[in-house]
Coordinates of C-alpha atoms and ligand atoms in Angstrom, one line a residue:
M1 CA 28.5 6.5 10.6
G2 CA 30.3 9.8 10.0
S3 CA 34.1 10.2 10.1
A4 CA 34.5 7.1 12.4
G5 CA 32.7 5.2 9.7
S6 CA 35.0 6.3 7.0
A7 CA 38.2 5.6 9.0
R8 CA 36.8 2.2 9.7
E9 CA 36.1 1.6 6.0
R10 CA 39.6 2.7 5.1
L11 CA 41.0 0.4 7.8
V12 CA 39.1 -2.6 6.4
Q13 CA 40.3 -1.7 2.8
L14 CA 43.9 -1.3 4.0
L15 CA 43.8 -4.7 5.7
K16 CA 42.1 -6.3 2.7
D17 CA 44.8 -4.9 0.3
R18 CA 47.7 -6.1 2.5
G19 CA 48.8 -8.9 4.8
F20 CA 49.9 -7.6 8.2
V21 CA 49.9 -3.9 8.7
S22 CA 51.4 -2.3 11.9
G23 CA 49.3 -0.2 14.1
T24 CA 51.7 2.7 13.6
E25 CA 51.4 2.5 9.8
I26 CA 47.6 2.3 10.0
G27 CA 47.5 5.3 12.3
L28 CA 49.7 7.3 9.9
R29 CA 47.7 6.3 6.8
L30 CA 44.4 7.1 8.4
G31 CA 45.6 10.2 10.3
I32 CA 44.5 8.8 13.7
S33 CA 46.3 7.8 16.9
R34 CA 47.3 4.3 17.7
G35 CA 44.7 4.3 20.5
A36 CA 42.0 5.2 17.9
V37 CA 43.3 2.4 15.6
W38 CA 42.8 0.0 18.5
K39 CA 39.3 1.3 19.1
H40 CA 38.3 0.7 15.5
V41 CA 39.8 -2.8 15.5
R42 CA 37.8 -3.6 18.6
A43 CA 34.6 -2.2 17.1
L44 CA 35.1 -4.2 13.9
R45 CA 35.8 -7.4 15.9
E46 CA 32.5 -6.8 17.7
E47 CA 30.8 -6.5 14.3
G48 CA 32.2 -10.0 13.4
F49 CA 35.4 -9.2 11.5
A50 CA 38.2 -11.6 12.2
I51 CA 41.2 -9.3 12.8
F52 CA 44.3 -11.0 14.0
G53 CA 46.9 -9.0 16.0
S54 CA 50.5 -9.9 16.4
P55 CA 52.6 -7.7 18.7
R56 CA 55.5 -7.5 16.2
R57 CA 53.7 -7.5 12.9
G58 CA 50.5 -5.6 13.5
Y59 CA 47.0 -6.5 12.3
R60 CA 45.8 -8.9 9.6
L61 CA 42.3 -9.4 8.3
G62 CA 40.7 -12.9 8.2
D63 CA 37.5 -13.8 6.5
V64 CA 35.1 -10.9 6.0
P65 CA 31.7 -11.8 7.5
D66 CA 28.7 -12.0 5.2
T67 CA 27.0 -8.9 6.6
L68 CA 25.9 -5.7 5.0
L69 CA 27.6 -3.4 7.4
P70 CA 29.0 -0.3 5.9
P71 CA 32.7 -1.2 6.2
V72 CA 31.9 -4.5 4.3
V73 CA 29.7 -3.0 1.6
L74 CA 31.2 0.4 0.9
P75 CA 34.5 -1.0 -0.6
F76 CA 32.3 -2.7 -3.3
L77 CA 30.5 0.5 -4.4
T78 CA 31.9 1.8 -7.6
G79 CA 29.4 4.6 -8.5
G80 CA 27.2 7.1 -6.8
F81 CA 24.3 4.7 -5.8
G82 CA 24.7 3.5 -2.3
R83 CA 25.8 6.9 -0.9
P84 CA 24.4 7.7 1.6
Y85 CA 24.2 4.1 2.8
R86 CA 21.9 3.4 5.8
Y87 CA 22.2 0.1 7.5
H88 CA 19.7 -1.6 9.9
P89 CA 20.3 -5.0 11.5
V90 CA 16.5 -5.2 11.8
T91 CA 13.7 -2.9 10.6
S92 CA 10.1 -3.2 9.7
S93 CA 10.5 -2.3 6.0
T94 CA 13.4 -0.7 4.2
N95 CA 10.9 1.0 1.9
D96 CA 9.4 2.8 4.9
R97 CA 12.8 4.0 6.1
A98 CA 13.7 5.2 2.6
K99 CA 10.4 7.1 2.4
E100 CA 11.2 8.9 5.6
L101 CA 14.6 9.8 4.3
A102 CA 13.1 11.0 1.0
Q103 CA 10.7 13.3 2.9
S104 CA 13.6 14.8 4.8
G105 CA 15.4 15.6 1.6
A106 CA 17.8 12.7 1.1
P107 CA 19.5 12.6 -2.3
E108 CA 19.0 10.3 -5.2
G109 CA 21.1 7.2 -4.8
T110 CA 20.5 6.9 -1.0
V111 CA 20.2 3.2 -0.1
V112 CA 18.7 1.6 2.9
V113 CA 19.5 -2.0 3.7
A114 CA 18.4 -4.4 6.5
E115 CA 19.7 -7.8 7.5
Q116 CA 16.1 -8.7 8.4
Q117 CA 12.7 -7.1 8.0
T118 CA 9.9 -7.7 10.4
G119 CA 7.2 -6.1 8.2
G120 CA 8.6 -6.6 4.7
R121 CA 6.0 -5.7 2.1
G122 CA 5.4 -7.2 -1.4
R123 CA 3.3 -6.1 -4.3
R124 CA -0.5 -6.2 -4.1
G125 CA -0.6 -5.8 -0.3
R126 CA 1.3 -9.0 0.4
S127 CA 3.8 -9.5 3.1
W128 CA 7.4 -10.3 2.1
H129 CA 9.3 -13.0 4.0
S130 CA 12.6 -11.3 5.0
P131 CA 14.7 -13.4 7.3
P132 CA 18.5 -13.0 7.7
G133 CA 20.5 -14.1 4.7
G134 CA 18.5 -12.2 2.1
L135 CA 19.3 -9.0 0.4
W136 CA 16.5 -6.5 1.3
F137 CA 17.2 -2.9 0.2
S138 CA 15.5 0.2 -1.0
L139 CA 17.0 2.7 -3.4
L140 CA 15.8 6.3 -3.5
L141 CA 15.3 7.8 -6.9
R142 CA 14.3 11.3 -8.0
P143 CA 13.7 10.9 -11.8
D144 CA 13.1 14.2 -13.6
V145 CA 10.4 12.7 -15.9
P146 CA 6.6 13.1 -16.0
P147 CA 4.8 10.7 -13.6
A148 CA 3.3 8.6 -16.4
E149 CA 6.8 7.7 -17.7
T150 CA 7.6 5.9 -14.4
Q151 CA 5.4 3.0 -15.2
T152 CA 8.3 1.3 -17.0
L153 CA 10.7 1.9 -14.1
P154 CA 9.9 -1.3 -12.2
L155 CA 10.5 -3.3 -15.5
L156 CA 13.8 -1.5 -16.1
L157 CA 14.9 -2.3 -12.5
S158 CA 14.0 -5.9 -12.9
V159 CA 16.1 -6.3 -16.1
A160 CA 19.0 -4.5 -14.4
V161 CA 18.8 -6.9 -11.4
V162 CA 18.6 -9.9 -13.7
R163 CA 21.6 -8.7 -15.7
G164 CA 23.6 -8.1 -12.5
I165 CA 22.9 -11.7 -11.3
E166 CA 23.8 -13.0 -14.8
E167 CA 27.1 -11.2 -14.8
H168 CA 28.1 -11.8 -11.3
L169 CA 26.9 -15.4 -10.7
G170 CA 26.5 -16.8 -14.2
L171 CA 22.9 -17.8 -13.5
Q172 CA 20.1 -17.1 -16.0
P173 CA 17.1 -15.8 -14.2
G174 CA 13.8 -15.2 -16.0
L175 CA 11.2 -12.5 -15.5
K176 CA 7.5 -12.8 -14.8
W177 CA 5.7 -9.6 -15.8
P178 CA 5.8 -7.1 -14.5
N179 CA 8.8 -7.6 -12.2
D180 CA 9.1 -11.0 -10.5
I181 CA 12.5 -12.6 -10.8
L182 CA 12.5 -16.3 -11.2
L183 CA 15.0 -19.1 -11.2
G184 CA 14.2 -22.7 -11.9
G185 CA 10.5 -21.6 -12.3
R186 CA 10.4 -20.3 -8.7
K187 CA 10.5 -16.8 -7.4
V188 CA 13.9 -15.7 -6.2
G189 CA 13.2 -11.9 -6.0
G190 CA 10.8 -9.1 -6.4
I191 CA 10.6 -5.3 -6.6
L192 CA 8.2 -3.0 -5.0
T193 CA 8.3 0.6 -6.3
E194 CA 6.4 3.3 -4.4
M195 CA 6.1 6.8 -5.8
S196 CA 5.3 10.2 -4.4
A197 CA 4.2 12.6 -7.2
E198 CA 1.9 15.4 -8.3
T199 CA 0.2 15.6 -11.6
E200 CA 3.3 17.0 -13.4
Q201 CA 6.2 16.2 -11.1
V202 CA 7.7 13.1 -9.5
H203 CA 8.9 13.9 -6.0
H204 CA 10.6 10.6 -5.4
V205 CA 10.4 6.9 -6.1
V206 CA 11.4 4.3 -3.6
A207 CA 12.5 1.1 -5.3
G208 CA 12.4 -1.8 -2.8
I209 CA 14.3 -4.8 -4.0
G210 CA 14.2 -8.2 -2.3
L211 CA 16.4 -11.1 -3.3
N212 CA 16.5 -14.5 -1.6
V213 CA 20.3 -14.9 -1.5
N214 CA 21.6 -17.3 1.1
I215 CA 18.3 -18.6 2.4
T216 CA 18.2 -22.3 2.6
S217 CA 14.7 -23.1 3.7
F218 CA 11.3 -21.5 3.4
P219 CA 8.1 -21.6 5.5
P220 CA 5.6 -24.2 4.3
E221 CA 3.5 -21.6 2.3
L222 CA 6.5 -20.7 0.2
E223 CA 8.2 -24.1 0.0
T224 CA 7.0 -25.0 -3.4
T225 CA 7.1 -21.5 -5.0
A226 CA 10.2 -19.8 -3.7
T227 CA 13.9 -20.4 -4.2
S228 CA 17.2 -18.7 -3.4
L229 CA 20.4 -17.9 -5.3
R230 CA 22.3 -20.2 -2.9
I231 CA 19.9 -23.1 -3.7
Q232 CA 20.2 -22.5 -7.4
S233 CA 24.0 -21.9 -7.5
G234 CA 25.0 -24.5 -5.0
G235 CA 27.1 -22.2 -2.9
E236 CA 27.0 -19.2 -0.6
V237 CA 26.9 -15.8 -2.3
S238 CA 28.6 -12.7 -0.9
R239 CA 25.7 -10.4 -0.4
A240 CA 28.0 -7.3 -0.1
R241 CA 29.7 -8.0 -3.4
L242 CA 26.3 -8.7 -5.1
L243 CA 24.9 -5.5 -3.7
G244 CA 27.8 -3.6 -5.2
V245 CA 27.3 -5.2 -8.6
L246 CA 23.6 -4.6 -8.6
L247 CA 23.9 -0.9 -7.6
A248 CA 26.4 -0.4 -10.4
V249 CA 24.2 -2.0 -13.1
I250 CA 21.1 -0.3 -11.8
E251 CA 22.8 3.1 -11.8
E252 CA 24.0 2.7 -15.3
D253 CA 20.7 1.5 -16.7
Y254 CA 18.7 4.0 -14.7
R255 CA 20.7 6.9 -16.1
R256 CA 20.1 5.6 -19.6
W257 CA 16.4 5.2 -18.9
C258 CA 16.2 8.8 -17.7
R259 CA 17.6 9.9 -21.0
A260 CA 16.0 7.4 -23.5
G261 CA 13.1 5.7 -21.7
F262 CA 12.4 2.0 -21.8
A263 CA 12.9 1.5 -25.5
P264 CA 16.7 0.5 -25.2
F265 CA 15.7 -2.1 -22.7
H266 CA 12.6 -3.5 -24.3
A267 CA 14.3 -6.4 -26.2
A268 CA 16.4 -7.4 -23.2
Y269 CA 13.2 -7.4 -21.0
Q270 CA 11.2 -9.5 -23.4
E271 CA 14.0 -12.0 -24.0
R272 CA 14.0 -12.8 -20.4
C273 CA 10.2 -13.1 -20.0
S274 CA 9.5 -16.7 -19.0
F275 CA 5.9 -17.0 -20.0
L276 CA 5.6 -15.4 -23.4
G277 CA 3.8 -17.6 -25.9
K278 CA 2.0 -19.4 -23.1
E279 CA -1.7 -19.5 -22.1
V280 CA -2.0 -17.3 -19.0
V281 CA -4.6 -16.1 -16.5
V282 CA -4.3 -12.4 -15.6
V283 CA -6.0 -10.9 -12.6
A284 CA -6.1 -7.2 -13.3
A285 CA -8.3 -4.6 -11.5
G286 CA -10.5 -7.3 -10.1
E287 CA -11.1 -8.8 -13.5
V288 CA -9.9 -12.3 -14.5
L289 CA -8.7 -12.5 -18.1
T290 CA -7.4 -15.5 -20.0
G291 CA -5.5 -15.5 -23.2
L292 CA -2.1 -15.9 -24.8
A293 CA 0.7 -13.8 -23.5
A294 CA 1.9 -12.3 -26.8
G295 CA 4.5 -9.8 -25.6
V296 CA 5.2 -6.7 -23.6
D297 CA 5.1 -3.4 -25.5
A298 CA 7.6 -0.5 -25.3
A299 CA 5.4 1.1 -22.7
G300 CA 5.8 -1.9 -20.4
R301 CA 2.2 -3.2 -21.0
L302 CA 1.4 -6.9 -21.3
L303 CA -0.1 -7.8 -24.6
L304 CA -2.8 -10.4 -24.0
S305 CA -4.2 -12.1 -27.1
V306 CA -7.8 -12.9 -26.0
P307 CA -10.1 -15.6 -27.3
G308 CA -12.2 -14.5 -30.2
G309 CA -9.4 -12.2 -31.5
G310 CA -8.0 -8.9 -30.3
I311 CA -5.2 -7.8 -28.1
K312 CA -5.7 -6.3 -24.6
R313 CA -2.9 -4.1 -23.3
L314 CA -2.6 -4.4 -19.5
S315 CA -0.7 -1.9 -17.3
G316 CA -0.8 -4.0 -14.2
G317 CA -1.9 -7.3 -12.8
E318 CA -0.9 -10.8 -11.7
V319 CA 0.0 -13.4 -14.3
T320 CA -0.4 -17.1 -13.7
V321 CA 0.7 -19.6 -16.3
R322 CA -2.0 -22.2 -17.1
E323 CA 0.3 -25.2 -16.4
G324 CA 1.0 -27.3 -13.4
D325 CA 4.4 -25.8 -12.6
A326 CA 5.5 -23.7 -9.7
V327 CA 4.8 -20.4 -11.4
A328 CA 1.3 -21.6 -12.2
A329 CA 0.8 -22.2 -8.5
G330 CA 1.5 -18.5 -7.7
S331 CA 4.8 -17.0 -6.9
G332 CA 4.3 -14.3 -4.4
H333 CA 5.8 -14.2 -0.9
R334 CA 2.5 -14.0 1.0
Ligands
BTN1 C1 7.1 -8.5 -4.7 O1 5.9 -8.6 -4.2 O2 7.5 -9.3 -5.6 C2 7.9 -7.3 -4.3 C3 8.8 -7.7 -3.1 C4 9.7 -6.5 -2.7 C5 10.4 -6.8 -1.4 C6 11.4 -5.7 -1.0 S1 12.5 -6.2 0.2 C7 13.1 -4.6 0.4 C8 11.9 -3.7 0.3 N1 11.3 -3.5 1.5 C9 10.0 -4.0 1.6 O3 9.3 -4.0 2.5 N2 9.7 -4.5 0.4 C10 10.8 -4.4 -0.6

């Protein structure tokens, strides 16, 4: 959005902090003419902001719309993640946009968001239902670690997202290994990490995070397996504020992971795993395995206690709990 964008963000912030502010004062504080102030006000109104104007008192901000537009989100960013911030009303997949930016040299912390994705992608080649009202974003990371170390990154990100939701909304999501986020036994979010690396060096990782935030109904194929934060919390959630919280928690946890690996997060991850101690079926590399989910090790592998004794350590796969609940029915967005 360039300098117009930053003036607009500062204008929103100024109006948020105060009641009425005169056009003259806004112009002075932002270092722009009154005509330019008016242009920004008009553009913001077009984007959905309720800005009231009184000839004698100036401008006042009404309710801020639940959009992910830069002037709405940027005031909620407290760290470096989220800058640069790329916004799309509609795009095929934010992961694809983030990969393009990565290839053209965008820095770590770049975030791409979309109100809606037309080709949202999930793990294991599935599609990801991405209507308006969700939080669909991709974060560009450039970890300076050997490629093999990145296998715990999706797990780290999922604990960070869960912690962010806990702190911000007081909900208690669970995790389904490796990185499905569950509420009430149904899937509320997922993470798709895509890496570009050579044998020794990681070029970049695109971490695509999808959360069903204010979605109130799902298509028939997801009706019994998906849920949203709004359904679970009983109220509308500010996606902009939530994005700010999530990026702050992710940034802090990611920096620690870069220094210390997954070990400091291992206990927090396992505590939130909703299927440990249960009989599960795991589909991994075309093989169907059954056993007891005994834990997740410090390298992020699922420990499966198999019939006849012995533990298998699985690096990837799809877990299904052998019970008649929603998770057992499968939880992906297909
Ligand atoms: C999963 O299968 O659980 C992972 C879902 C990841 C969805 C997110 S939404 C933002 C980003 N863009 C995509 O196309 N996918 C990820």
